[in-house]
Short mmCIF file of C-alpha atoms in Angstrom, two decimals:
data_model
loop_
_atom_site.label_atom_id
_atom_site.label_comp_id
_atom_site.label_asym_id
_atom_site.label_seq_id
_atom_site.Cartn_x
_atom_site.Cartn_y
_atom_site.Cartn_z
CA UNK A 1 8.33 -10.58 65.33
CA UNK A 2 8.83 -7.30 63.49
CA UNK A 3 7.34 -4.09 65.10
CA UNK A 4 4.74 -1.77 63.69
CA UNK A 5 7.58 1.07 63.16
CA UNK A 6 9.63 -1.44 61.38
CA UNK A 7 6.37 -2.17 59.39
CA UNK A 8 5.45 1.15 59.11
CA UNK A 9 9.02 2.18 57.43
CA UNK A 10 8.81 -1.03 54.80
CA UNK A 11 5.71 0.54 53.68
CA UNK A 12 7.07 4.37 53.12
CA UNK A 13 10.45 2.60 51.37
CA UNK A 14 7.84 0.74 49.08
CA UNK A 15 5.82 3.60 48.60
CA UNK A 16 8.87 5.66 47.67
CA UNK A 17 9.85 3.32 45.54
CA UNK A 18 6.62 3.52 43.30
CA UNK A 19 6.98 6.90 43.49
CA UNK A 20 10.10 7.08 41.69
CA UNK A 21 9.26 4.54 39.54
CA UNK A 22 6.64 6.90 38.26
CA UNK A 23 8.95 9.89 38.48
CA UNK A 24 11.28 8.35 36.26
CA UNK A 25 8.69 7.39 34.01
CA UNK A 26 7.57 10.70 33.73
CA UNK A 27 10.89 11.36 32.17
CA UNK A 28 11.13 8.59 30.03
CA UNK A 29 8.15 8.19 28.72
CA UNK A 30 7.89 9.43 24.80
CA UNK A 31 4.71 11.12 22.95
CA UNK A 32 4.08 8.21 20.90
CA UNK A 33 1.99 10.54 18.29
CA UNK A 34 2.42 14.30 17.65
CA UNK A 35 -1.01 15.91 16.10
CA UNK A 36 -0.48 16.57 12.31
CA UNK A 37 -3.10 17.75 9.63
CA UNK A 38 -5.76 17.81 12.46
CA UNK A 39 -5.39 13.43 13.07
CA UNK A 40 -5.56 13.44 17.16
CA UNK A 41 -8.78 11.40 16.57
CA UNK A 42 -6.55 8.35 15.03
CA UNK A 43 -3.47 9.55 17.39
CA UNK A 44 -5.66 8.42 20.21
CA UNK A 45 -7.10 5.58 18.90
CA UNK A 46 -3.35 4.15 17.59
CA UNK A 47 -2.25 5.07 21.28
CA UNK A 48 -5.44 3.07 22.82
CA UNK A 49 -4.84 0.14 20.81
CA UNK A 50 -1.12 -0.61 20.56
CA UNK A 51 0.30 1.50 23.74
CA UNK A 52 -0.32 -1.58 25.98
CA UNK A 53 -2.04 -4.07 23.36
CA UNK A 54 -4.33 -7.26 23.89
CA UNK A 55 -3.05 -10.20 22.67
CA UNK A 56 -5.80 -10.02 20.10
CA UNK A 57 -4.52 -7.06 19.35
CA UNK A 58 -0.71 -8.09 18.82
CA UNK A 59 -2.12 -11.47 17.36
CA UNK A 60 -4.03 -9.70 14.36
CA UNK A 61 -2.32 -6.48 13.68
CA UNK A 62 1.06 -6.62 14.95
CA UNK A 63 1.68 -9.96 13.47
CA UNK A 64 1.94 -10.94 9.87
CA UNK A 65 -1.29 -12.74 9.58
CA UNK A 66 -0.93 -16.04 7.23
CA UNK A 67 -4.36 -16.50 7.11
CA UNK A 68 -5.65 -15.42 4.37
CA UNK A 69 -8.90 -14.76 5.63
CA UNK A 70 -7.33 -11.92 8.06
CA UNK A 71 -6.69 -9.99 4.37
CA UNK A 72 -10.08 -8.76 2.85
CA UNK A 73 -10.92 -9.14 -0.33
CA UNK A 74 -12.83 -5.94 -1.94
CA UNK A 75 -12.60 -3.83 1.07
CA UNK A 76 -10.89 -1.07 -0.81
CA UNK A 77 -12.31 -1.44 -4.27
CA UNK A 78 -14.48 -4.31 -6.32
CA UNK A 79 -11.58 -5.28 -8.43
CA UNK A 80 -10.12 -7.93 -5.74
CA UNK A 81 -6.58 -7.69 -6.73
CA UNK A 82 -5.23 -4.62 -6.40
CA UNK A 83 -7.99 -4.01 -3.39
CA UNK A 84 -6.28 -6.94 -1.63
CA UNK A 85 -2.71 -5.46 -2.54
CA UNK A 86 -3.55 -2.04 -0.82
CA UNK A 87 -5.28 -3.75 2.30
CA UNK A 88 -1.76 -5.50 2.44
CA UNK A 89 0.16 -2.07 2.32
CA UNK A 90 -2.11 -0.32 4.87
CA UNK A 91 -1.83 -3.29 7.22
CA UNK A 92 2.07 -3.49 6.94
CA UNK A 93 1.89 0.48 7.34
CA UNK A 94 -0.77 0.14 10.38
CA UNK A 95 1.95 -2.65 11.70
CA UNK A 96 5.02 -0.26 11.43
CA UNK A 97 3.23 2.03 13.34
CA UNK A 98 2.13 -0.48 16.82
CA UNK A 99 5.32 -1.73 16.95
CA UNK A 100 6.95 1.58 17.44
CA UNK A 101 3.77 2.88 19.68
CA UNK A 102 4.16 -0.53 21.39
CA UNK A 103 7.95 -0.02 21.90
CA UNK A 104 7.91 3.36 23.51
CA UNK A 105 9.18 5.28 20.38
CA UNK A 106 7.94 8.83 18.60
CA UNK A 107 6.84 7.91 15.15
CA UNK A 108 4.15 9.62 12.68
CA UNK A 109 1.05 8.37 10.48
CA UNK A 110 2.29 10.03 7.40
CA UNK A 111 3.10 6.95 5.22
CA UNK A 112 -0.20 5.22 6.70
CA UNK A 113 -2.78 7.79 5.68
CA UNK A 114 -0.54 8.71 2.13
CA UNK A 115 -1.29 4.73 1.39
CA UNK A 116 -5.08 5.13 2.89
CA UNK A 117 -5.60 7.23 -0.23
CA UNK A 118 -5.67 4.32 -2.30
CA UNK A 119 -8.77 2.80 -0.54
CA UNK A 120 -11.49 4.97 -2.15
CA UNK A 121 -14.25 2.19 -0.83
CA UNK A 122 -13.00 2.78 2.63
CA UNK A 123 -11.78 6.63 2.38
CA UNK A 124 -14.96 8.34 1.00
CA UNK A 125 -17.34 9.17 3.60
CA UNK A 126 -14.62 10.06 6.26
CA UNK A 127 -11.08 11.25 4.18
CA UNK A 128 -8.90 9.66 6.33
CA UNK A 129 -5.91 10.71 4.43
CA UNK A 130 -6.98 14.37 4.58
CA UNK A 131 -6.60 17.00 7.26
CA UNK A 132 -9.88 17.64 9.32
CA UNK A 133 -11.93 16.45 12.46
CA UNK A 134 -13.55 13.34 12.40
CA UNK A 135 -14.51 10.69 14.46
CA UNK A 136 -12.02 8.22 16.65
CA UNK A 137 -14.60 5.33 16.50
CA UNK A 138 -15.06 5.79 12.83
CA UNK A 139 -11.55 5.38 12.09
CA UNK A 140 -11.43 2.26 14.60
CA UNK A 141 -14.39 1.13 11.90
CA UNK A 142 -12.24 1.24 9.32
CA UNK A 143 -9.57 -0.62 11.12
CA UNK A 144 -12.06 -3.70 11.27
CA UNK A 145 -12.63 -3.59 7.49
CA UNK A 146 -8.77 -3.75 7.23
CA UNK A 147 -7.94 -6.08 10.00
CA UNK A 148 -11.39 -8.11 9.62
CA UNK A 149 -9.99 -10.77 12.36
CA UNK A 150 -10.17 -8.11 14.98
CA UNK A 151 -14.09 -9.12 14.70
CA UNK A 152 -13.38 -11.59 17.37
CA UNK A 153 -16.41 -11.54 19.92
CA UNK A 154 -18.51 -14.32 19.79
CA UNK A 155 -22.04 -15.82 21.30
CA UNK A 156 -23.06 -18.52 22.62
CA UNK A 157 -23.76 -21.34 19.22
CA UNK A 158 -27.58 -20.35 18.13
CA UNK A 159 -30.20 -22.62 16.31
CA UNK A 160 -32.57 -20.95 14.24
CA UNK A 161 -34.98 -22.48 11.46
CA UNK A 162 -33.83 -22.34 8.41
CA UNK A 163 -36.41 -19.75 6.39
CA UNK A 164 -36.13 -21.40 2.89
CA UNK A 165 -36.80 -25.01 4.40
CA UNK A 166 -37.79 -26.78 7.58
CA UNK A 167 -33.95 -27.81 8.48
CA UNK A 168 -32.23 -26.40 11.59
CA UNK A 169 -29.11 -24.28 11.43
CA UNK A 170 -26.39 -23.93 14.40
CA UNK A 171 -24.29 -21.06 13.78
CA UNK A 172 -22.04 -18.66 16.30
CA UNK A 173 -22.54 -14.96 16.29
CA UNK A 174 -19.80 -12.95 15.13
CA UNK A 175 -19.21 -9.31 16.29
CA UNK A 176 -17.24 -5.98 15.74
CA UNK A 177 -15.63 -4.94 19.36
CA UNK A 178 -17.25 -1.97 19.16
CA UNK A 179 -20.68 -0.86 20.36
CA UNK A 180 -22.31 2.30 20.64
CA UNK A 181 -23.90 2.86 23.86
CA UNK A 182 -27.55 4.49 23.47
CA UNK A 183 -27.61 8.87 23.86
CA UNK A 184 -29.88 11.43 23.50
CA UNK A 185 -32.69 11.89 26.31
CA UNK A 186 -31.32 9.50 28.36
CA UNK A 187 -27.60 11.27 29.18
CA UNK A 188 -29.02 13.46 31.93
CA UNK A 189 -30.01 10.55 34.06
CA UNK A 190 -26.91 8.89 33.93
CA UNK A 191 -25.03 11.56 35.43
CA UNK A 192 -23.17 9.90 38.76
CA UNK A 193 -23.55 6.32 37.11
CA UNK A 194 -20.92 3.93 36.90
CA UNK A 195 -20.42 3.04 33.02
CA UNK A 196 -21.12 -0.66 33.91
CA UNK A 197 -24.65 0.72 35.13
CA UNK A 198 -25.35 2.60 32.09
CA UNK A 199 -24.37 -0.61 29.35
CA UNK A 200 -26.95 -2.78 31.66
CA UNK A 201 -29.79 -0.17 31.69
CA UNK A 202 -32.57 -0.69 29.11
CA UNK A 203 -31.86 1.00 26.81
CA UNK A 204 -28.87 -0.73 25.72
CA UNK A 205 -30.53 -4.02 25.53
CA UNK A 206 -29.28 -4.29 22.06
CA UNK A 207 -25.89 -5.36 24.04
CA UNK A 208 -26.49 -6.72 26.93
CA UNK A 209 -29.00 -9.02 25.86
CA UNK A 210 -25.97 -10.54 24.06
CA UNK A 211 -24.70 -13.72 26.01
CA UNK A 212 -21.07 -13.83 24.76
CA UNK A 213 -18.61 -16.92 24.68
CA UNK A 214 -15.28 -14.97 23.88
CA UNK A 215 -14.82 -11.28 24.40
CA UNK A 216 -10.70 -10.64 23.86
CA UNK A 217 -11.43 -6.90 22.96
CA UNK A 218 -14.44 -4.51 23.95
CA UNK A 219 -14.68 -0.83 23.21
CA UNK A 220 -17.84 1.65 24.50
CA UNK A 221 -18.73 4.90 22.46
CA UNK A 222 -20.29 7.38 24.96
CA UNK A 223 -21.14 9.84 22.64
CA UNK A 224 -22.26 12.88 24.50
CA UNK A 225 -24.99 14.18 22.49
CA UNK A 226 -28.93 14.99 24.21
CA UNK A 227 -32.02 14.97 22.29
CA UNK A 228 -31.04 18.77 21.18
CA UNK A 229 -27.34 17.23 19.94
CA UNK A 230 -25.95 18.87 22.37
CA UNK A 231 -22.84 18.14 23.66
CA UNK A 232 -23.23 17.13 27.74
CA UNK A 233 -19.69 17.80 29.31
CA UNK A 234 -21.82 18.13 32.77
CA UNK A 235 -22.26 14.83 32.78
CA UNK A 236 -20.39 12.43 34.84
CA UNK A 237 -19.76 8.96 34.19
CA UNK A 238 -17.63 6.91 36.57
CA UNK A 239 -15.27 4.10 34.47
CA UNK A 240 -15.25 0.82 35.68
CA UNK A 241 -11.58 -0.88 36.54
CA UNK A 242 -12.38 -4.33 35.42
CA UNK A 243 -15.67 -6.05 33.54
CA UNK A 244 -16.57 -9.33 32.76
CA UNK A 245 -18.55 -9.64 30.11
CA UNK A 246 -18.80 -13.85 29.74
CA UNK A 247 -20.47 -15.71 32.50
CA UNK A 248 -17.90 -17.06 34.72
CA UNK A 249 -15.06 -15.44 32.50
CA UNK A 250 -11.84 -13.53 33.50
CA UNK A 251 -12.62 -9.88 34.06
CA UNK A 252 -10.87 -7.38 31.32
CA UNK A 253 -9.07 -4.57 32.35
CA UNK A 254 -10.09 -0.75 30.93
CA UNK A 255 -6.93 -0.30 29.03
CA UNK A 256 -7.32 3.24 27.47
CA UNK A 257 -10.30 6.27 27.96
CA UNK A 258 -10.51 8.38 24.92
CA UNK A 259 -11.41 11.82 25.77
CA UNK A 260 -12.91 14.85 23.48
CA UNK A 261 -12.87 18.45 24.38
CA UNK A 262 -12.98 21.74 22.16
CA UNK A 263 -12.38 20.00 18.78
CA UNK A 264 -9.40 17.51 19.80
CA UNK A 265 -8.99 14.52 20.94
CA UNK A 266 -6.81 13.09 24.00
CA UNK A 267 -6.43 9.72 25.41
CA UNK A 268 -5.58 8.07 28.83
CA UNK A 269 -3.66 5.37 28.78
CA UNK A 270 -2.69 2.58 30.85
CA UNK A 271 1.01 1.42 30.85
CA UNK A 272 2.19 -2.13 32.06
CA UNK A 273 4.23 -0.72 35.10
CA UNK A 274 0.08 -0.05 36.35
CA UNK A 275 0.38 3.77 36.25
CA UNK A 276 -1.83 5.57 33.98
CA UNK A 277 -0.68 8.40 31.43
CA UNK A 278 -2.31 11.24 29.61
CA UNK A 279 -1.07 11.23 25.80
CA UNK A 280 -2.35 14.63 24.04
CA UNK A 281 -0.35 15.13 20.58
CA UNK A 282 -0.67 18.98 20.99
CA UNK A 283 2.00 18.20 23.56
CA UNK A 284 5.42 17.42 23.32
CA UNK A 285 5.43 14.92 26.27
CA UNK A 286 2.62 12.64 27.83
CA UNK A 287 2.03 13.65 31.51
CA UNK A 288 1.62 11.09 34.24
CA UNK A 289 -1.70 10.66 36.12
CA UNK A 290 -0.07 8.12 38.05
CA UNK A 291 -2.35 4.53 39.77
CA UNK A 292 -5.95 4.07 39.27
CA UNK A 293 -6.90 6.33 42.37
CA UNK A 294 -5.51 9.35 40.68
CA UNK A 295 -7.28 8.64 37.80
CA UNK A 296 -10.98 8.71 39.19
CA UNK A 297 -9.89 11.75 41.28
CA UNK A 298 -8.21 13.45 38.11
CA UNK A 299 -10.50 16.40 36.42
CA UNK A 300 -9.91 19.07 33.81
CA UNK A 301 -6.65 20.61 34.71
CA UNK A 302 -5.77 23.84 33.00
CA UNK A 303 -2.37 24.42 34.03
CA UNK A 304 -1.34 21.06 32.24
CA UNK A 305 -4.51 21.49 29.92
CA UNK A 306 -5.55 17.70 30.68
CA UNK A 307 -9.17 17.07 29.84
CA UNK A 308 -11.28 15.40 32.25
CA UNK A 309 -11.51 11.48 32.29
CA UNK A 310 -14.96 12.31 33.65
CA UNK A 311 -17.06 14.90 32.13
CA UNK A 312 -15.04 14.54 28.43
CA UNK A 313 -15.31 10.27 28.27
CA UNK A 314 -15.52 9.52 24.21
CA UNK A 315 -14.72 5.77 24.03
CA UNK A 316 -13.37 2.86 26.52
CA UNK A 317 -10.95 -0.08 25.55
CA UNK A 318 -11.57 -3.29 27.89
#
């Protein structure tokens, strides 16, 4: 029978032993994305995706996709050829860039936003290719228009009436992974609420009257804005660590928290060794926040000018 000391000093060696696991991480550990021409918002939202990808993810964008249907057609322009041959090029160039993110390496968006330029449909409204603030969940937008198979979360089969005749018609729901949670007058009252509380509240029916069948990717906007559009920093909301979001399915992991604080962009990342890491591209290396514990307990820190988790949540990746 082994004693409690003996049990006792198993524990510390394991405990040591994550520890310096960590440590060394710390050291090892590259910035995938340094912040040029002002792009933090798609640093964080490369870092979110392909640091520690889905398998929808890897599937659809890290994959040469041979189904044609995963190209689209007039996405960058009406004349379908050459809009098809610049969808190709961004995708390759989107590619190039997971794979290194994926791998661990340092690499740069330069050739992806030069080839970007040649998307006028896509590249209007938000210049994507030009320096300036814009919006993470935007650019994850234009993502789905590229890599339209990413629109992989499905319902339950429907029947409707057909409105043209008196037939029925059985079709399956098709959705972006993206959904913007509702703002405005209601982000006071969800101060202290978990995040799970505040996407089954009312005034989100719009999603969670949804009754889905497959759910391989799910993102959250939290955009911080009152009835004023004011920006509400004092208000905390409390990530959950897994969600379910199909009736008796498996429960998805939050993979990635993008954060926003005084004009940039940061993200939180989860790496497949468990430990979490902050990844800001005004820095020169990512810091380590270390298991999910830390995380909740982790706020603004202005010695290693890490923005709160917390009060500065932008978007979640389940």
């Amino acid at each position: 029978m082994v004693g409690i000391d003996s049990n006792k000093q198993n524990i510390t060696k394991i405990t040591q032993s994550k520890e310096s696991q960590y440590n060394m991480e710390t050291t090892t550990v590259k910035q995938p994305l340094l912040n040029l021409n002002n792009g933090c918002y798609i640093d964080v939202m490369m870092i979110a995706l392909f640091r520690n990808p889905y398998p929808l993810v890897k599937r659809v964008v890290m994959k040469p996709s041979q189904d044609r249907m995963c190209v689209p057609v007039d996405a960058c322009s009406p004349d379908p050829v050459p809009s098809r041959r610049t969808a190709k090029k961004i995708q390759t160039a989107t590619r190039n860039v997971a794979l290194a993110i994926s791998n661990g390496k340092t690499t740069n968006l330069i050739r992806l936003r030069k080839i970007i330029r040649d998307c006028p449909e896509l590249n209007k409204n938000e210049r994507f290719d030009a320096g300036g603030m814009n919006d993470c969940s935007v650019f994850f937008e234009f993502l789905i228009e590229i890599f339209p198979c990413l629109k992989a979360v499905k319902e339950k089969k429907q029947t409707v009436k057909c409105p043209d005749c008196s037939a029925l018609v059985s079709y399956t729901p098709t959705h972006s992974p993206l959904f913007y949670l509702a703002h405005g007058r209601n982000i006071a009252r969800w101060n202290g609420k978990k995040l799970s509380e505040i996407i089954k509240s009312r005034v989100n029916k719009d999603f969670n009257s949804l009754k889905f069948k497959k759910a391989p990717l799910i993102l959250f906007d939290f955009t911080r804005l009152d009835e004023n559009m004011k920006y509400r920093d004092d208000v905390c909301v409390l990530p959950d660590r897994h969600m379910s979001f199909v009736r008796g399915g498996p429960r998805r992991n939050l993979r990635a928290i993008v954060v926003w604080a005084d004009e940039h962009y940061a993200v939180f990342a989860l790496l497949t060794n468990g430990a979490w890491f902050y990844f800001d591209g005004n820095q020169t290396h990512p810091y380590k926040i270390g298991p999910w514990e830390k995380l909740l307990r982790h706020d603004y820190d202005e010695d290693e000018h890490i923005i709160s988790p917390i009060r500065n949540s932008k978007l979640y990746v389940y």
